[in-house]
Coordinates of C-alpha atoms and ligand atoms in Angstrom, one line a residue:
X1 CA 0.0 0.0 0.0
X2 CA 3.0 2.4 0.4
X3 CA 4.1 2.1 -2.8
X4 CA 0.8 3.0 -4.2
X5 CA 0.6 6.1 -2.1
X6 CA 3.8 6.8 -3.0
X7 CA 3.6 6.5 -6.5
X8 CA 0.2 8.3 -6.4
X9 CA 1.3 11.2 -4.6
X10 CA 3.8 11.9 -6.6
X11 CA 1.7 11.8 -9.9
X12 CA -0.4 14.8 -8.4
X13 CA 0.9 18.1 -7.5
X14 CA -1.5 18.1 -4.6
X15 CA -3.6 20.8 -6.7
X16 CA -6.9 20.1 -7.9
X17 CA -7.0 18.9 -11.9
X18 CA -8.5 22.0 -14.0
X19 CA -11.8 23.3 -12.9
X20 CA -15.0 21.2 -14.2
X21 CA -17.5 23.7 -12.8
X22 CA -18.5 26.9 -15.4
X23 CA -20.7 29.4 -13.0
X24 CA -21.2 31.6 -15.9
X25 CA -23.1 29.1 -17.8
X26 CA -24.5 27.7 -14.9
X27 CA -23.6 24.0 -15.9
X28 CA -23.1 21.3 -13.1
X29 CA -20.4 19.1 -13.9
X30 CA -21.0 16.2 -11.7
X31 CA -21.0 14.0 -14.2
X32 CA -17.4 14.6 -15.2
X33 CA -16.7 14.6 -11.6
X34 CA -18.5 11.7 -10.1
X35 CA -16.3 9.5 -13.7
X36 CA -13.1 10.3 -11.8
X37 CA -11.4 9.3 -9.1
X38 CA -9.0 11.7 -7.6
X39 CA -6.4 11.0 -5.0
X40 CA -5.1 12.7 -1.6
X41 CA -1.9 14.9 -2.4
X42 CA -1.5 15.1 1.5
X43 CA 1.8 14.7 3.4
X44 CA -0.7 13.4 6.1
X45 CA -0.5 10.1 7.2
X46 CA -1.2 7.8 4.0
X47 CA -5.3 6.5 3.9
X48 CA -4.4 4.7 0.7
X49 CA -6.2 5.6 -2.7
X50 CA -8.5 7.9 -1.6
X51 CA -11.7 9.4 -3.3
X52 CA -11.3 13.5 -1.8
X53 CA -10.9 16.2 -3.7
X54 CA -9.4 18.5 -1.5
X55 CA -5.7 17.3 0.6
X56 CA -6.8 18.1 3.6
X57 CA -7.9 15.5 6.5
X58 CA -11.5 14.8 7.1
X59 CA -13.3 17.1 9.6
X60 CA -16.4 16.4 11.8
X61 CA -17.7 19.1 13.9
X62 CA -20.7 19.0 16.5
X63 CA -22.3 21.8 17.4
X64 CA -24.1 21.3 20.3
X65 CA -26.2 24.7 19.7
X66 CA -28.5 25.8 23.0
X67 CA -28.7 22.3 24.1
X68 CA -27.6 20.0 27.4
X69 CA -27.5 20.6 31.0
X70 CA -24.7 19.6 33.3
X71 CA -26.0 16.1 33.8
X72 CA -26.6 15.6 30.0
X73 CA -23.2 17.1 29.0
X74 CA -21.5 14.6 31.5
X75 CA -23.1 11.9 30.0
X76 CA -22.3 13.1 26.7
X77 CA -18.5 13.7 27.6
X78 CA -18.3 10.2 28.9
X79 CA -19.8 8.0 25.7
X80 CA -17.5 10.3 23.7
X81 CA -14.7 9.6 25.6
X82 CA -15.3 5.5 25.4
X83 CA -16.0 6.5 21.3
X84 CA -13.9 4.4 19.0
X85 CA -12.5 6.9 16.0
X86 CA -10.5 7.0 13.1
X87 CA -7.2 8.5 13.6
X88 CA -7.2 10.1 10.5
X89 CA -10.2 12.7 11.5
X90 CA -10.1 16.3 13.3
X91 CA -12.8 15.8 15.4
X92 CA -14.4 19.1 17.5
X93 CA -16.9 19.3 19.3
X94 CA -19.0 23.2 20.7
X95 CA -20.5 22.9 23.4
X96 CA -22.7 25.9 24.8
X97 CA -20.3 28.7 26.7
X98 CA -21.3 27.7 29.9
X99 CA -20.2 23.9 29.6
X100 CA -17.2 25.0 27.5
X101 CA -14.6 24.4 30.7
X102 CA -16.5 21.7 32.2
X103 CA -15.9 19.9 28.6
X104 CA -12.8 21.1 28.1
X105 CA -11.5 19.3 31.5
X106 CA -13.4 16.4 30.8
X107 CA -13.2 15.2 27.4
X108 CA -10.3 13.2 25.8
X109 CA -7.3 15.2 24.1
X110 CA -8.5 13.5 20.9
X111 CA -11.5 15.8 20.5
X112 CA -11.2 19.5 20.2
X113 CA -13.0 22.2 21.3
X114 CA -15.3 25.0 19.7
X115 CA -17.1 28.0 20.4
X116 CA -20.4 28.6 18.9
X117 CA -19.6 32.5 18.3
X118 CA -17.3 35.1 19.5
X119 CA -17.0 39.2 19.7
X120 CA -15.9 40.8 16.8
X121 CA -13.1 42.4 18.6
X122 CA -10.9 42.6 22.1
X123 CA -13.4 42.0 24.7
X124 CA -14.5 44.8 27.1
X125 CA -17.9 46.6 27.8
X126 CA -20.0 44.3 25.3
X127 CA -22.5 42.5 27.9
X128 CA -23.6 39.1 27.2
X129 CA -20.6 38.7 24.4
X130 CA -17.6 36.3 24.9
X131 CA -14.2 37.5 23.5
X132 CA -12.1 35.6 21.7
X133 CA -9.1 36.3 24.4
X134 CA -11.4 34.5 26.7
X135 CA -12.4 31.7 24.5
X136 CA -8.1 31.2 23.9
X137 CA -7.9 31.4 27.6
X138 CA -9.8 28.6 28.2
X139 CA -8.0 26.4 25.7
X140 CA -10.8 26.8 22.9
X141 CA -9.2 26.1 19.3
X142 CA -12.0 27.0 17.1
X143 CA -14.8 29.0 16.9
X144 CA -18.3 28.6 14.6
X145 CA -19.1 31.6 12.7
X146 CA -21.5 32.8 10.2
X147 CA -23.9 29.7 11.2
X148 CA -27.5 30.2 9.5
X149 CA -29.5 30.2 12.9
X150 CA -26.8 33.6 13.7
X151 CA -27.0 35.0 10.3
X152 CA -31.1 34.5 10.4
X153 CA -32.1 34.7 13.7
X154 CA -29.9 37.2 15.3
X155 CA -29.2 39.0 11.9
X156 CA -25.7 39.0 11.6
X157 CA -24.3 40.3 8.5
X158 CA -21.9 39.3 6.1
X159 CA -19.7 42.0 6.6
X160 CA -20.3 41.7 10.7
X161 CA -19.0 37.8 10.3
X162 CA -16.2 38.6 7.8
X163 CA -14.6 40.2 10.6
X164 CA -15.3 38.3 13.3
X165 CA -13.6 35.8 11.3
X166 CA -10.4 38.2 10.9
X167 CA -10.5 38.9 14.4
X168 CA -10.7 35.5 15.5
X169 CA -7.9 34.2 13.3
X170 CA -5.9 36.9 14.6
X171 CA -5.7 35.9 17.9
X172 CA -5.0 32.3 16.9
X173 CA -8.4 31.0 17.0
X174 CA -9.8 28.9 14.0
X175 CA -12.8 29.5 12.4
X176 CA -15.3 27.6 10.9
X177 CA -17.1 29.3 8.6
X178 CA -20.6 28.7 7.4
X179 CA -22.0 29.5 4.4
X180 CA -25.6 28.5 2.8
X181 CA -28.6 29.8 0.8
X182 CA -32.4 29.7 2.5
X183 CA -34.9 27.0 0.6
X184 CA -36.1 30.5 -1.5
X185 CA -32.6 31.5 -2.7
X186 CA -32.1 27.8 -3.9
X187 CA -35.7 27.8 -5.7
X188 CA -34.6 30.6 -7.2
X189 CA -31.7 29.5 -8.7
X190 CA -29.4 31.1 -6.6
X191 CA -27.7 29.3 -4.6
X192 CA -24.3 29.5 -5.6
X193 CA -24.3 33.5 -5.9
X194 CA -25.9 33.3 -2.0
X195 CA -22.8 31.0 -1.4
X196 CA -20.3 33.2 -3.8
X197 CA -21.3 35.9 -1.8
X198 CA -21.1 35.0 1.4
X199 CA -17.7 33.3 0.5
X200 CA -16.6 36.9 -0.9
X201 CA -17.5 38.3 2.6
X202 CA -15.2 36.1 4.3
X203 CA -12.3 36.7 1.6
X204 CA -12.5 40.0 1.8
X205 CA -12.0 40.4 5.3
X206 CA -9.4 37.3 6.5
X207 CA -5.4 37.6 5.3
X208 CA -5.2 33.8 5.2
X209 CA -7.7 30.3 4.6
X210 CA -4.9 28.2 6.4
X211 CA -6.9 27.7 10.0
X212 CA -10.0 27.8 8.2
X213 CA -13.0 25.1 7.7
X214 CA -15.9 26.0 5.5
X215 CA -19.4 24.5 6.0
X216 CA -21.4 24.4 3.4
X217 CA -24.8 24.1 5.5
X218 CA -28.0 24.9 3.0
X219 CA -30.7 26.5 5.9
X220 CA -33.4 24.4 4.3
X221 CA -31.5 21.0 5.9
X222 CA -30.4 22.7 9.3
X223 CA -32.6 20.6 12.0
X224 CA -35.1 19.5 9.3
X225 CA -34.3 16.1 9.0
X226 CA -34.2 17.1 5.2
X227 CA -30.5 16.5 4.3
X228 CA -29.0 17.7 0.8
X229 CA -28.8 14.7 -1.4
X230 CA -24.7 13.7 -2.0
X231 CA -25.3 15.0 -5.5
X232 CA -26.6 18.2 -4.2
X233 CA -24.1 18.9 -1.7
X234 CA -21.3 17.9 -4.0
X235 CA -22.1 20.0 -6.9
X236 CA -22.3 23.3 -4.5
X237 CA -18.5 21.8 -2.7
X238 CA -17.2 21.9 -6.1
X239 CA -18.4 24.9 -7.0
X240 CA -17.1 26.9 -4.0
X241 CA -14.1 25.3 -4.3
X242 CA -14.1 26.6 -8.0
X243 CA -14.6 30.1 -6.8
X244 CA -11.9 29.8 -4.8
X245 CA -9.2 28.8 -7.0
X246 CA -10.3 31.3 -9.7
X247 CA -10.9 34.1 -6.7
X248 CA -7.9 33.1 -3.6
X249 CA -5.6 30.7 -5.4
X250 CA -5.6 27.0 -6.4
X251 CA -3.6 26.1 -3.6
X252 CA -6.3 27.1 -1.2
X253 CA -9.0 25.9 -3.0
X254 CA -6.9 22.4 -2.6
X255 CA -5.8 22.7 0.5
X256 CA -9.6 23.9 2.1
X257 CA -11.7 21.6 3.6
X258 CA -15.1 22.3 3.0
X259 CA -17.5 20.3 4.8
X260 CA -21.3 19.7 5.3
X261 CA -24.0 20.3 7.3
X262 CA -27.6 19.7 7.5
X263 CA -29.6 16.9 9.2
X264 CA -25.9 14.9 8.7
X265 CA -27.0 11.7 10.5
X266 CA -25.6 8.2 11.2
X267 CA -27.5 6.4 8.4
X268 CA -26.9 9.0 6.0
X269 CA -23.4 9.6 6.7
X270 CA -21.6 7.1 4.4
X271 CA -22.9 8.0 1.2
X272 CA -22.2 12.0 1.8
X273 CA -19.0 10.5 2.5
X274 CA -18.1 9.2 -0.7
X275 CA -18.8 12.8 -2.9
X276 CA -14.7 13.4 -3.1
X277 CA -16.0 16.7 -2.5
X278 CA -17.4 16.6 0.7
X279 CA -14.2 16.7 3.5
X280 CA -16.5 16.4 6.7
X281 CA -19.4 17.1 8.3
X282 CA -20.7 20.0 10.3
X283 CA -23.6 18.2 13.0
X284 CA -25.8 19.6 15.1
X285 CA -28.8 17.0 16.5
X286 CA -26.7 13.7 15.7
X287 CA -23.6 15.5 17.4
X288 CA -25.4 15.5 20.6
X289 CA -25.3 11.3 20.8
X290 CA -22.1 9.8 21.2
X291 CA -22.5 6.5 19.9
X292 CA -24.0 8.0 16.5
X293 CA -21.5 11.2 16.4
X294 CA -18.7 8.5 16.4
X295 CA -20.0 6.7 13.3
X296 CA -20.5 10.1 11.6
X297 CA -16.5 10.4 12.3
X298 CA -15.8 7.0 10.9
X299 CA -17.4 7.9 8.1
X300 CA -14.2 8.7 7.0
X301 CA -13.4 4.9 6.1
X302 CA -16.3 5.5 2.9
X303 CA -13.6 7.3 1.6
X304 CA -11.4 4.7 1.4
X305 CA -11.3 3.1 -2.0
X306 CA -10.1 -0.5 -2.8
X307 CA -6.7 0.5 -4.5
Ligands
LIG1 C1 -26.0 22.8 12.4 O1 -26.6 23.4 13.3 O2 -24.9 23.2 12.1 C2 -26.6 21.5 11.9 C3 -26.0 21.0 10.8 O3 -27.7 21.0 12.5 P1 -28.4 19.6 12.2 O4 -27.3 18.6 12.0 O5 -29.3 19.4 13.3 O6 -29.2 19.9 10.9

């Protein structure tokens, strides 16, 4: 199996082959994409011939939203802590602010932790917020931004989550950053603009993609128990990874994972999976079961091929 990864990684620059995806015409090209097979470019440890687009390692995420109480979290912590998982995954979990230390002293080094939002800037007279010095303090490595429940619900703007992406990144916090269009904007035929768009804002306003994640999460699957279909979620992965190799560089749009999110579940896990596009999963209700968040992370072994 070395040899093959060997000879395989050399073979591929670790950039992705020429873009199959044409915005401007609108055209999906998931045909072209679903006839190939590409292969990780990663200096990671070697998974064997693998079908991901991207070289980065798989992600899973929960997001454990407004959920739990010290009792349930414990519980939680403690079936996640007996979890079996692939080595070959970042796994992270968010649990609300108040449990974030209580989970952070608990839970196995193997499992990261997020915050579901931050302040836009250094912490001070802002009541109710959480600062991103405070998050760091803690030992918090991530932080969710741009989710659809803050952009819709508390009305946070593009521009208002491009820089709380800067400013988290600045202070060494990573970000993962959600993007994804309301069941109207996809009706309408723009989805990928609403994504474009909202990928734009980020762009704009962050120096570097290296410590960030993007979630594609389309608000129509968010705690709907409607999840994308593969196809669907794949063509909108290759398309934003399109826009950012023609709008960032092609190194990024390799080297970016971009998961997703949306009613991910254990039964419907694998066959997301397998879209080479598709690096992860962003979870929400399934994240907040052990047992079933685990086989969401070993989902990862769907993207191993037979060589
Ligand atoms: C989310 O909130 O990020 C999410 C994907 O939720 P769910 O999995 O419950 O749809």
């Amino acid at each position: 199996m070395a040899a093959v990864c060997t000879s395989v990684t050399s073979q591929f620059s670790g950039l992705r082959p020429p873009s199959k995806f044409d915005a401007s015409t609108n055209r999906s090209f998931l045909q072209l994409a679903n006839s190939q097979l590409r292969f990780s470019a990663s200096s990671k440890p070697c998974r064997g011939v693998v079908a991901m687009a991207g070289n980065g390692k798989f992600f899973v995420g929960g997001n454990w939203k407004c959920n739990g109480s010290k009792e349930s979290i414990t519980r939680l912590v403690s079936d996640l802590n007996s979890a079996t998982l692939e080595t070959d995954v970042d796994v992270v979990v968010a649990p609300p602010f108040v449990y974030l230390d209580l989970v952070k002293s608990s839970l196995t080094y193997r499992i990261e932790i997020s915050s579901q939002n931050s302040w836009i800037g250094k912490g001070g007279a802002f009541t109710g917020e959480i600062s991103v010095e405070q998050l760091t303090d803690i030992g918090c490595k991530w932080v969710i931004l741009g989710h659809s429940e803050r952009r819709h619900i508390i009305g946070e703007n593009d521009e208002f989550i491009g820089k709380k992406a800067a400013y988290a990144l600045s202070q060494g916090l990573r970000v993962i950053a959600c993007i994804g269009e309301l069941l109207e904007e996809r009706e309408a035929g723009n989805t990928f603009d609403v994504c474009f768009k909202q990928l734009k804002a980020y762009s704009d306003a962050i120096p570097s993609w290296d410590a960030v994640v993007i979630a594609y999460e389309p608000v129509w699957a968010i705690g709907t128990g409607k999840v994308a279909t593969p196809e669907q979620a794949q063509e909108v992965h290759v398309a934003c990874r399109d826009w950012l190799k023609k709008n960032v560089s092609a190194e990024v749009a390799s080297k970016t994972r971009i998961i997703y999110g949306g009613s991910v579940n254990g039964s419907n896990c694998a066959e997301l999976a397998k879209k080479e596009d598709i690096d992860g999963f962003l979870v929400g209700g399934a994240s907040l079961k052990g047992p079933e968040f685990a086989t969401i992370v070993n989902s990862v072994r769907f993207k191993k091929v037979a060589a």
